[in-house]
Amino acid sequence: MSAIIYLNFDGVAEHAIEFYGEALQANAIKKVKFGDIPQDPNYPLPENELAMIMESSIEFDGGKIMMSDVLPSMKSVTGELMKGNNVWISVMNEDKQKLEMYFNRLSVGGHVIMPLSNVPWSSCFGMLVDKFGVSWKFNSDADQFLDSVISSKS
């Protein structure tokens, strides 16, 4: 299991990936844009959102940072980004029972943004803000998702 920092951006994640990758001398950079995965025909994304970063990771010196853009069309759910709500703690663990335990414990007194569920990018994904205002993401297969989308583009 690992807990890593997850940064959200307002349409500039690609620039942040380049900046942090160079500044931290990244040894691996992975990124997937919203347009890289099949779109739901019932909810097509606007062209400008397809070019935004859906998920990325930068690995450096034994550490890892993940980043994404928050879609303008999602801000009614996630809220506007401002300094303070653009940093998340991302808990990644293939053990779904542990993820569920952590999720349930951290959600007490907080606000569940997205319950743990099976989504196109993960078999177990959820988001919450705990009672102290700290934002959390839970993901059972982030690395597998990034690798599979990137390899299918090659």
GROMACS .gro file of C-alpha atoms in nm:
model
  154
    1MET     CA    1   0.000   0.000   0.000
    2SER     CA    2   0.106   0.356  -0.054
    3ALA     CA    3  -0.029   0.699   0.023
    4ILE     CA    4   0.082   0.968  -0.218
    5ILE     CA    5   0.015   1.332  -0.290
    6TYR     CA    6  -0.244   1.401  -0.560
    7LEU     CA    7  -0.256   1.748  -0.714
    8ASN     CA    8  -0.553   1.890  -0.904
    9PHE     CA    9  -0.521   2.172  -1.155
   10ASP     CA   10  -0.750   2.406  -1.342
   11GLY     CA   11  -0.649   2.311  -1.696
   12VAL     CA   12  -0.272   2.345  -1.648
   13ALA     CA   13  -0.183   1.992  -1.532
   14GLU     CA   14   0.023   1.926  -1.844
   15HIS     CA   15   0.242   2.229  -1.768
   16ALA     CA   16   0.271   2.119  -1.403
   17ILE     CA   17   0.375   1.768  -1.513
   18GLU     CA   18   0.653   1.916  -1.727
   19PHE     CA   19   0.764   2.152  -1.449
   20TYR     CA   20   0.764   1.894  -1.167
   21GLY     CA   21   0.913   1.626  -1.393
   22GLU     CA   22   1.208   1.846  -1.477
   23ALA     CA   23   1.246   2.000  -1.131
   24LEU     CA   24   1.241   1.661  -0.959
   25GLN     CA   25   1.444   1.481  -1.229
   26ALA     CA   26   1.164   1.230  -1.281
   27ASN     CA   27   1.268   0.882  -1.386
   28ALA     CA   28   0.915   0.797  -1.509
   29ILE     CA   29   0.628   1.016  -1.628
   30LYS     CA   30   0.290   0.870  -1.725
   31LYS     CA   31  -0.011   1.070  -1.839
   32VAL     CA   32  -0.354   1.004  -1.985
   33LYS     CA   33  -0.584   1.269  -2.130
   34PHE     CA   34  -0.962   1.248  -2.109
   35GLY     CA   35  -0.966   1.203  -2.489
   36ASP     CA   36  -0.744   0.892  -2.460
   37ILE     CA   37  -1.027   0.677  -2.326
   38PRO     CA   38  -1.363   0.590  -2.483
   39GLN     CA   39  -1.625   0.855  -2.417
   40ASP     CA   40  -1.978   0.794  -2.293
   41PRO     CA   41  -2.198   0.885  -2.593
   42ASN     CA   42  -2.468   1.004  -2.352
   43TYR     CA   43  -2.229   1.251  -2.187
   44PRO     CA   44  -1.973   1.357  -2.448
   45LEU     CA   45  -1.702   1.588  -2.322
   46PRO     CA   46  -1.646   1.921  -2.498
   47GLU     CA   47  -1.337   1.936  -2.721
   48ASN     CA   48  -1.141   2.156  -2.477
   49GLU     CA   49  -1.191   1.901  -2.196
   50LEU     CA   50  -1.073   1.605  -2.406
   51ALA     CA   51  -0.723   1.759  -2.414
   52MET     CA   52  -0.703   1.789  -2.035
   53ILE     CA   53  -0.511   1.547  -1.812
   54MET     CA   54  -0.731   1.278  -1.658
   55GLU     CA   55  -0.458   1.100  -1.463
   56SER     CA   56  -0.081   1.122  -1.445
   57SER     CA   57   0.209   1.018  -1.230
   58ILE     CA   58   0.564   1.135  -1.186
   59GLU     CA   59   0.812   0.902  -1.019
   60PHE     CA   60   1.133   1.041  -0.876
   61ASP     CA   61   1.393   0.932  -0.622
   62GLY     CA   62   1.160   0.672  -0.468
   63GLY     CA   63   0.866   0.916  -0.451
   64LYS     CA   64   0.554   0.967  -0.656
   65ILE     CA   65   0.315   1.254  -0.727
   66MET     CA   66  -0.010   1.212  -0.920
   67MET     CA   67  -0.191   1.496  -1.096
   68SER     CA   68  -0.500   1.572  -1.301
   69ASP     CA   69  -0.714   1.856  -1.428
   70VAL     CA   70  -1.059   1.918  -1.285
   71LEU     CA   71  -1.299   1.947  -1.577
   72PRO     CA   72  -1.502   2.267  -1.594
   73SER     CA   73  -1.810   2.045  -1.641
   74MET     CA   74  -1.737   1.871  -1.306
   75LYS     CA   75  -1.694   2.182  -1.092
   76SER     CA   76  -2.058   2.173  -0.986
   77VAL     CA   77  -1.970   1.843  -0.814
   78THR     CA   78  -1.610   1.903  -0.705
   79GLY     CA   79  -1.631   2.276  -0.637
   80GLU     CA   80  -1.405   2.547  -0.774
   81LEU     CA   81  -1.033   2.493  -0.732
   82MET     CA   82  -0.847   2.731  -0.508
   83LYS     CA   83  -0.529   2.711  -0.311
   84GLY     CA   84  -0.597   2.459  -0.039
   85ASN     CA   85  -0.837   2.223  -0.218
   86ASN     CA   86  -0.603   2.128  -0.499
   87VAL     CA   87  -0.401   1.879  -0.292
   88TRP     CA   88  -0.535   1.531  -0.221
   89ILE     CA   89  -0.399   1.229  -0.042
   90SER     CA   90  -0.436   0.929  -0.269
   91VAL     CA   91  -0.448   0.587  -0.103
   92MET     CA   92  -0.370   0.307  -0.346
   93ASN     CA   93  -0.412  -0.054  -0.242
   94GLU     CA   94  -0.515  -0.363  -0.436
   95ASP     CA   95  -0.685  -0.495  -0.121
   96LYS     CA   96  -1.038  -0.361  -0.169
   97GLN     CA   97  -1.143  -0.456   0.185
   98LYS     CA   98  -0.866  -0.238   0.328
   99LEU     CA   99  -0.962   0.047   0.096
  100GLU     CA  100  -1.322   0.017   0.213
  101MET     CA  101  -1.214   0.013   0.578
  102TYR     CA  102  -1.001   0.327   0.536
  103PHE     CA  103  -1.273   0.497   0.331
  104ASN     CA  104  -1.544   0.425   0.588
  105ARG     CA  105  -1.331   0.535   0.882
  106LEU     CA  106  -1.214   0.857   0.718
  107SER     CA  107  -1.565   0.950   0.601
  108VAL     CA  108  -1.702   0.965   0.959
  109GLY     CA  109  -1.799   1.327   1.019
  110GLY     CA  110  -1.685   1.421   0.669
  111HIS     CA  111  -1.840   1.439   0.323
  112VAL     CA  112  -1.836   1.159   0.064
  113ILE     CA  113  -1.788   1.309  -0.281
  114MET     CA  114  -1.800   0.977  -0.463
  115PRO     CA  115  -1.871   0.644  -0.288
  116LEU     CA  116  -1.635   0.355  -0.354
  117SER     CA  117  -1.742   0.200  -0.681
  118ASN     CA  118  -1.630   0.029  -0.999
  119VAL     CA  119  -1.550   0.296  -1.261
  120PRO     CA  120  -1.385   0.275  -1.606
  121TRP     CA  121  -1.040   0.357  -1.461
  122SER     CA  122  -1.056   0.148  -1.144
  123SER     CA  123  -1.238  -0.149  -1.000
  124CYS     CA  124  -1.259   0.038  -0.668
  125PHE     CA  125  -1.247   0.419  -0.664
  126GLY     CA  126  -1.391   0.680  -0.431
  127MET     CA  127  -1.338   1.034  -0.301
  128LEU     CA  128  -1.415   1.209   0.026
  129VAL     CA  129  -1.331   1.511   0.237
  130ASP     CA  130  -1.268   1.420   0.598
  131LYS     CA  131  -1.398   1.611   0.902
  132PHE     CA  132  -1.079   1.822   0.904
  133GLY     CA  133  -1.125   1.933   0.543
  134VAL     CA  134  -0.854   1.703   0.401
  135SER     CA  135  -0.937   1.558   0.058
  136TRP     CA  136  -0.879   1.187  -0.009
  137LYS     CA  137  -0.891   0.961  -0.318
  138PHE     CA  138  -0.898   0.582  -0.297
  139ASN     CA  139  -0.794   0.368  -0.592
  140SER     CA  140  -0.726  -0.001  -0.630
  141ASP     CA  141  -0.567   0.004  -0.975
  142ALA     CA  142  -0.429   0.348  -1.074
  143ASP     CA  143  -0.101   0.213  -1.212
  144GLN     CA  144  -0.268  -0.060  -1.416
  145PHE     CA  145  -0.506   0.197  -1.568
  146LEU     CA  146  -0.227   0.436  -1.667
  147ASP     CA  147  -0.018   0.154  -1.815
  148SER     CA  148  -0.308   0.002  -2.013
  149VAL     CA  149  -0.420   0.331  -2.171
  150ILE     CA  150  -0.064   0.433  -2.253
  151SER     CA  151   0.019   0.095  -2.409
  152SER     CA  152  -0.302   0.099  -2.617
  153LYS     CA  153  -0.197   0.435  -2.769
  154SER     CA  154   0.134   0.291  -2.892
   0.00000   0.00000   0.00000
